[in-house]
mmCIF file with all atom_site columns, C-alpha atoms in Angstrom:
data_model
loop_
_atom_site.group_PDB
_atom_site.id
_atom_site.type_symbol
_atom_site.label_atom_id
_atom_site.label_alt_id
_atom_site.label_comp_id
_atom_site.label_asym_id
_atom_site.label_entity_id
_atom_site.label_seq_id
_atom_site.pdbx_PDB_ins_code
_atom_site.Cartn_x
_atom_site.Cartn_y
_atom_site.Cartn_z
_atom_site.occupancy
_atom_site.B_iso_or_equiv
_atom_site.pdbx_formal_charge
_atom_site.auth_seq_id
_atom_site.auth_comp_id
_atom_site.auth_asym_id
_atom_site.auth_atom_id
_atom_site.pdbx_PDB_model_num
ATOM 1   C CA . UNK A 1 1   ? 137.387 138.119 61.930 1.00 48.00 ? 29  UNK A CA 1
ATOM 2   C CA . UNK A 1 2   ? 139.755 136.774 64.573 1.00 50.00 ? 30  UNK A CA 1
ATOM 3   C CA . UNK A 1 3   ? 142.798 139.021 65.123 1.00 57.00 ? 31  UNK A CA 1
ATOM 4   C CA . UNK A 1 4   ? 145.412 136.761 66.702 1.00 59.00 ? 32  UNK A CA 1
ATOM 5   C CA . UNK A 1 5   ? 148.537 138.203 68.238 1.00 64.00 ? 33  UNK A CA 1
ATOM 6   C CA . UNK A 1 6   ? 151.782 136.263 68.102 1.00 63.00 ? 34  UNK A CA 1
ATOM 7   C CA . UNK A 1 7   ? 154.641 135.967 70.575 1.00 64.00 ? 35  UNK A CA 1
ATOM 8   C CA . UNK A 1 8   ? 158.337 136.048 69.670 1.00 62.00 ? 36  UNK A CA 1
ATOM 9   C CA . UNK A 1 9   ? 158.212 132.310 68.865 1.00 60.00 ? 37  UNK A CA 1
ATOM 10  C CA . UNK A 1 10  ? 155.408 132.659 66.316 1.00 60.00 ? 38  UNK A CA 1
ATOM 11  C CA . UNK A 1 11  ? 152.801 131.141 68.603 1.00 59.00 ? 39  UNK A CA 1
ATOM 12  C CA . UNK A 1 12  ? 149.374 132.668 68.780 1.00 59.00 ? 40  UNK A CA 1
ATOM 13  C CA . UNK A 1 13  ? 148.673 134.335 72.120 1.00 61.00 ? 41  UNK A CA 1
ATOM 14  C CA . UNK A 1 14  ? 145.027 133.308 71.767 1.00 59.00 ? 42  UNK A CA 1
ATOM 15  C CA . UNK A 1 15  ? 145.984 129.710 72.484 1.00 53.00 ? 43  UNK A CA 1
ATOM 16  C CA . UNK A 1 16  ? 145.930 128.353 68.942 1.00 50.00 ? 44  UNK A CA 1
ATOM 17  C CA . UNK A 1 17  ? 149.016 126.689 67.517 1.00 54.00 ? 45  UNK A CA 1
ATOM 18  C CA . UNK A 1 18  ? 148.883 128.171 64.022 1.00 67.00 ? 46  UNK A CA 1
ATOM 19  C CA . UNK A 1 19  ? 152.016 129.698 62.536 1.00 67.00 ? 47  UNK A CA 1
ATOM 20  C CA . UNK A 1 20  ? 152.508 133.410 62.192 1.00 74.00 ? 48  UNK A CA 1
ATOM 21  C CA . UNK A 1 21  ? 151.984 134.298 58.511 1.00 78.00 ? 49  UNK A CA 1
ATOM 22  C CA . UNK A 1 22  ? 155.650 135.272 58.012 1.00 81.00 ? 50  UNK A CA 1
ATOM 23  C CA . UNK A 1 23  ? 156.747 131.944 59.528 1.00 81.00 ? 51  UNK A CA 1
ATOM 24  C CA . UNK A 1 24  ? 154.373 130.074 57.242 1.00 80.00 ? 52  UNK A CA 1
ATOM 25  C CA . UNK A 1 25  ? 155.998 131.787 54.237 1.00 84.00 ? 53  UNK A CA 1
ATOM 26  C CA . UNK A 1 26  ? 159.471 130.893 55.544 1.00 88.00 ? 54  UNK A CA 1
ATOM 27  C CA . UNK A 1 27  ? 158.374 127.296 56.081 1.00 88.00 ? 55  UNK A CA 1
ATOM 28  C CA . UNK A 1 28  ? 156.972 127.086 52.553 1.00 88.00 ? 56  UNK A CA 1
ATOM 29  C CA . UNK A 1 29  ? 160.234 128.505 51.147 1.00 91.00 ? 57  UNK A CA 1
ATOM 30  C CA . UNK A 1 30  ? 162.259 125.956 53.137 1.00 91.00 ? 58  UNK A CA 1
ATOM 31  C CA . UNK A 1 31  ? 160.074 123.118 51.859 1.00 90.00 ? 59  UNK A CA 1
ATOM 32  C CA . UNK A 1 32  ? 160.518 124.327 48.274 1.00 91.00 ? 60  UNK A CA 1
ATOM 33  C CA . UNK A 1 33  ? 164.299 124.542 48.737 1.00 93.00 ? 61  UNK A CA 1
ATOM 34  C CA . UNK A 1 34  ? 164.412 120.998 50.140 1.00 93.00 ? 62  UNK A CA 1
ATOM 35  C CA . UNK A 1 35  ? 162.287 119.733 47.242 1.00 92.00 ? 63  UNK A CA 1
ATOM 36  C CA . UNK A 1 36  ? 164.692 121.406 44.805 1.00 92.00 ? 64  UNK A CA 1
ATOM 37  C CA . UNK A 1 37  ? 167.718 119.799 46.500 1.00 93.00 ? 65  UNK A CA 1
ATOM 38  C CA . UNK A 1 38  ? 166.048 116.376 46.417 1.00 93.00 ? 66  UNK A CA 1
ATOM 39  C CA . UNK A 1 39  ? 165.277 116.846 42.730 1.00 89.00 ? 67  UNK A CA 1
ATOM 40  C CA . UNK A 1 40  ? 168.914 117.750 41.977 1.00 92.00 ? 68  UNK A CA 1
ATOM 41  C CA . UNK A 1 41  ? 170.165 114.755 43.951 1.00 93.00 ? 69  UNK A CA 1
ATOM 42  C CA . UNK A 1 42  ? 167.735 112.488 42.107 1.00 88.00 ? 70  UNK A CA 1
ATOM 43  C CA . UNK A 1 43  ? 168.902 113.815 38.748 1.00 86.00 ? 71  UNK A CA 1
ATOM 44  C CA . UNK A 1 44  ? 172.537 113.232 39.731 1.00 90.00 ? 72  UNK A CA 1
ATOM 45  C CA . UNK A 1 45  ? 171.705 109.633 40.694 1.00 91.00 ? 73  UNK A CA 1
ATOM 46  C CA . UNK A 1 46  ? 169.912 109.111 37.387 1.00 86.00 ? 74  UNK A CA 1
ATOM 47  C CA . UNK A 1 47  ? 172.928 110.388 35.426 1.00 88.00 ? 75  UNK A CA 1
ATOM 48  C CA . UNK A 1 48  ? 175.226 108.153 37.467 1.00 92.00 ? 76  UNK A CA 1
ATOM 49  C CA . UNK A 1 49  ? 172.949 105.174 36.756 1.00 90.00 ? 77  UNK A CA 1
ATOM 50  C CA . UNK A 1 50  ? 172.810 105.975 33.031 1.00 90.00 ? 78  UNK A CA 1
ATOM 51  C CA . UNK A 1 51  ? 176.594 106.224 32.844 1.00 90.00 ? 79  UNK A CA 1
ATOM 52  C CA . UNK A 1 52  ? 177.070 102.952 34.695 1.00 91.00 ? 80  UNK A CA 1
ATOM 53  C CA . UNK A 1 53  ? 174.465 100.943 32.766 1.00 92.00 ? 81  UNK A CA 1
ATOM 54  C CA . UNK A 1 54  ? 175.447 102.250 29.346 1.00 93.00 ? 82  UNK A CA 1
ATOM 55  C CA . UNK A 1 55  ? 179.146 101.714 30.054 1.00 90.00 ? 83  UNK A CA 1
ATOM 56  C CA . UNK A 1 56  ? 178.480 98.109  31.088 1.00 91.00 ? 84  UNK A CA 1
ATOM 57  C CA . UNK A 1 57  ? 176.384 97.450  27.983 1.00 92.00 ? 85  UNK A CA 1
ATOM 58  C CA . UNK A 1 58  ? 178.500 99.211  25.381 1.00 91.00 ? 86  UNK A CA 1
ATOM 59  C CA . UNK A 1 59  ? 182.193 99.364  26.304 1.00 88.00 ? 87  UNK A CA 1
ATOM 60  C CA . UNK A 1 60  ? 184.127 96.151  25.760 1.00 81.00 ? 88  UNK A CA 1
ATOM 61  C CA . UNK A 1 61  ? 187.677 97.338  25.032 1.00 75.00 ? 89  UNK A CA 1
ATOM 62  C CA . UNK A 1 62  ? 190.207 98.522  27.604 1.00 71.00 ? 90  UNK A CA 1
ATOM 63  C CA . UNK A 1 63  ? 190.041 102.201 28.535 1.00 73.00 ? 91  UNK A CA 1
ATOM 64  C CA . UNK A 1 64  ? 193.328 102.971 26.768 1.00 73.00 ? 92  UNK A CA 1
ATOM 65  C CA . UNK A 1 65  ? 191.879 102.351 23.298 1.00 79.00 ? 93  UNK A CA 1
ATOM 66  C CA . UNK A 1 66  ? 189.617 104.892 21.567 1.00 85.00 ? 94  UNK A CA 1
ATOM 67  C CA . UNK A 1 67  ? 185.904 104.188 21.239 1.00 85.00 ? 95  UNK A CA 1
ATOM 68  C CA . UNK A 1 68  ? 184.892 102.422 18.066 1.00 87.00 ? 96  UNK A CA 1
ATOM 69  C CA . UNK A 1 69  ? 181.879 103.351 15.944 1.00 91.00 ? 97  UNK A CA 1
ATOM 70  C CA . UNK A 1 70  ? 179.852 100.464 17.351 1.00 90.00 ? 98  UNK A CA 1
ATOM 71  C CA . UNK A 1 71  ? 180.551 101.544 20.923 1.00 91.00 ? 99  UNK A CA 1
ATOM 72  C CA . UNK A 1 72  ? 179.660 105.171 20.152 1.00 91.00 ? 100 UNK A CA 1
ATOM 73  C CA . UNK A 1 73  ? 176.396 104.140 18.504 1.00 94.00 ? 101 UNK A CA 1
ATOM 74  C CA . UNK A 1 74  ? 175.592 101.814 21.394 1.00 94.00 ? 102 UNK A CA 1
ATOM 75  C CA . UNK A 1 75  ? 176.230 104.599 23.927 1.00 93.00 ? 103 UNK A CA 1
ATOM 76  C CA . UNK A 1 76  ? 174.090 107.059 21.966 1.00 94.00 ? 104 UNK A CA 1
ATOM 77  C CA . UNK A 1 77  ? 171.193 104.607 21.688 1.00 95.00 ? 105 UNK A CA 1
ATOM 78  C CA . UNK A 1 78  ? 171.496 103.556 25.325 1.00 94.00 ? 106 UNK A CA 1
ATOM 79  C CA . UNK A 1 79  ? 171.406 107.157 26.546 1.00 92.00 ? 107 UNK A CA 1
ATOM 80  C CA . UNK A 1 80  ? 168.501 107.959 24.208 1.00 93.00 ? 108 UNK A CA 1
ATOM 81  C CA . UNK A 1 81  ? 166.512 105.034 25.662 1.00 92.00 ? 109 UNK A CA 1
ATOM 82  C CA . UNK A 1 82  ? 167.148 106.223 29.205 1.00 89.00 ? 110 UNK A CA 1
ATOM 83  C CA . UNK A 1 83  ? 166.144 109.779 28.288 1.00 89.00 ? 111 UNK A CA 1
ATOM 84  C CA . UNK A 1 84  ? 162.944 108.556 26.637 1.00 92.00 ? 112 UNK A CA 1
ATOM 85  C CA . UNK A 1 85  ? 162.154 106.538 29.751 1.00 89.00 ? 113 UNK A CA 1
ATOM 86  C CA . UNK A 1 86  ? 162.816 109.542 31.983 1.00 86.00 ? 114 UNK A CA 1
ATOM 87  C CA . UNK A 1 87  ? 160.452 111.664 29.896 1.00 90.00 ? 115 UNK A CA 1
ATOM 88  C CA . UNK A 1 88  ? 157.665 109.153 30.431 1.00 92.00 ? 116 UNK A CA 1
ATOM 89  C CA . UNK A 1 89  ? 158.375 108.975 34.162 1.00 87.00 ? 117 UNK A CA 1
ATOM 90  C CA . UNK A 1 90  ? 158.532 112.773 34.512 1.00 87.00 ? 118 UNK A CA 1
ATOM 91  C CA . UNK A 1 91  ? 155.298 113.230 32.547 1.00 92.00 ? 119 UNK A CA 1
ATOM 92  C CA . UNK A 1 92  ? 153.569 110.685 34.767 1.00 93.00 ? 120 UNK A CA 1
ATOM 93  C CA . UNK A 1 93  ? 154.841 112.379 37.925 1.00 90.00 ? 121 UNK A CA 1
ATOM 94  C CA . UNK A 1 94  ? 153.731 115.807 36.699 1.00 90.00 ? 122 UNK A CA 1
ATOM 95  C CA . UNK A 1 95  ? 150.310 114.459 35.722 1.00 93.00 ? 123 UNK A CA 1
ATOM 96  C CA . UNK A 1 96  ? 149.824 112.887 39.168 1.00 92.00 ? 124 UNK A CA 1
ATOM 97  C CA . UNK A 1 97  ? 151.000 116.079 40.857 1.00 89.00 ? 125 UNK A CA 1
ATOM 98  C CA . UNK A 1 98  ? 148.460 118.123 38.864 1.00 91.00 ? 126 UNK A CA 1
ATOM 99  C CA . UNK A 1 99  ? 145.701 115.660 39.751 1.00 92.00 ? 127 UNK A CA 1
ATOM 100 C CA . UNK A 1 100 ? 146.617 115.873 43.446 1.00 90.00 ? 128 UNK A CA 1
ATOM 101 C CA . UNK A 1 101 ? 146.596 119.679 43.291 1.00 88.00 ? 129 UNK A CA 1
ATOM 102 C CA . UNK A 1 102 ? 143.189 119.687 41.621 1.00 89.00 ? 130 UNK A CA 1
ATOM 103 C CA . UNK A 1 103 ? 141.832 117.239 44.170 1.00 88.00 ? 131 UNK A CA 1
ATOM 104 C CA . UNK A 1 104 ? 143.192 119.378 47.004 1.00 84.00 ? 132 UNK A CA 1
ATOM 105 C CA . UNK A 1 105 ? 141.642 122.505 45.470 1.00 83.00 ? 133 UNK A CA 1
ATOM 106 C CA . UNK A 1 106 ? 138.327 120.721 45.006 1.00 82.00 ? 134 UNK A CA 1
ATOM 107 C CA . UNK A 1 107 ? 138.277 119.493 48.586 1.00 79.00 ? 135 UNK A CA 1
ATOM 108 C CA . UNK A 1 108 ? 139.271 122.947 49.861 1.00 73.00 ? 136 UNK A CA 1
ATOM 109 C CA . UNK A 1 109 ? 136.497 124.505 47.786 1.00 70.00 ? 137 UNK A CA 1
ATOM 110 C CA . UNK A 1 110 ? 133.938 122.095 49.196 1.00 64.00 ? 138 UNK A CA 1
ATOM 111 C CA . UNK A 1 111 ? 134.863 122.896 52.774 1.00 57.00 ? 139 UNK A CA 1
ATOM 112 C CA . UNK A 1 112 ? 134.300 126.628 52.330 1.00 53.00 ? 140 UNK A CA 1
#
C-alpha cells in the first residue's frame, strides 16, 4: 500500500497530483452544493415559464377584473399539463442518471 504524504496545498509529496482525502470530500460537497443551486434555479425558471405561458393562454380580461370560472379552469388545466410534463421529464432524467451510475459502477468493477 502506498502511503502518500501531502503538503499544505493538498499535493502529494510523492509527486502524484491526487487530492488529499479531506480535499476530495470538500470538493464533492462543493459539487453537490452547486448541483443543488442549479436545480433550484432551474425550478424557478420552470415556474416562471409556467406562469408566463398559462397567463398568456388563459387570461383575457384586464387585471382589474376578477378571474372568471373559465379563466380559473384554464389556469388549473394549464398548470396540470405543465406538471404532468415535468414529471415525465424528471422521471426520464432520473432513469438516465441511474443508468449512468450503473454503467460507471460496472466499468469500475471491471477495472479492479
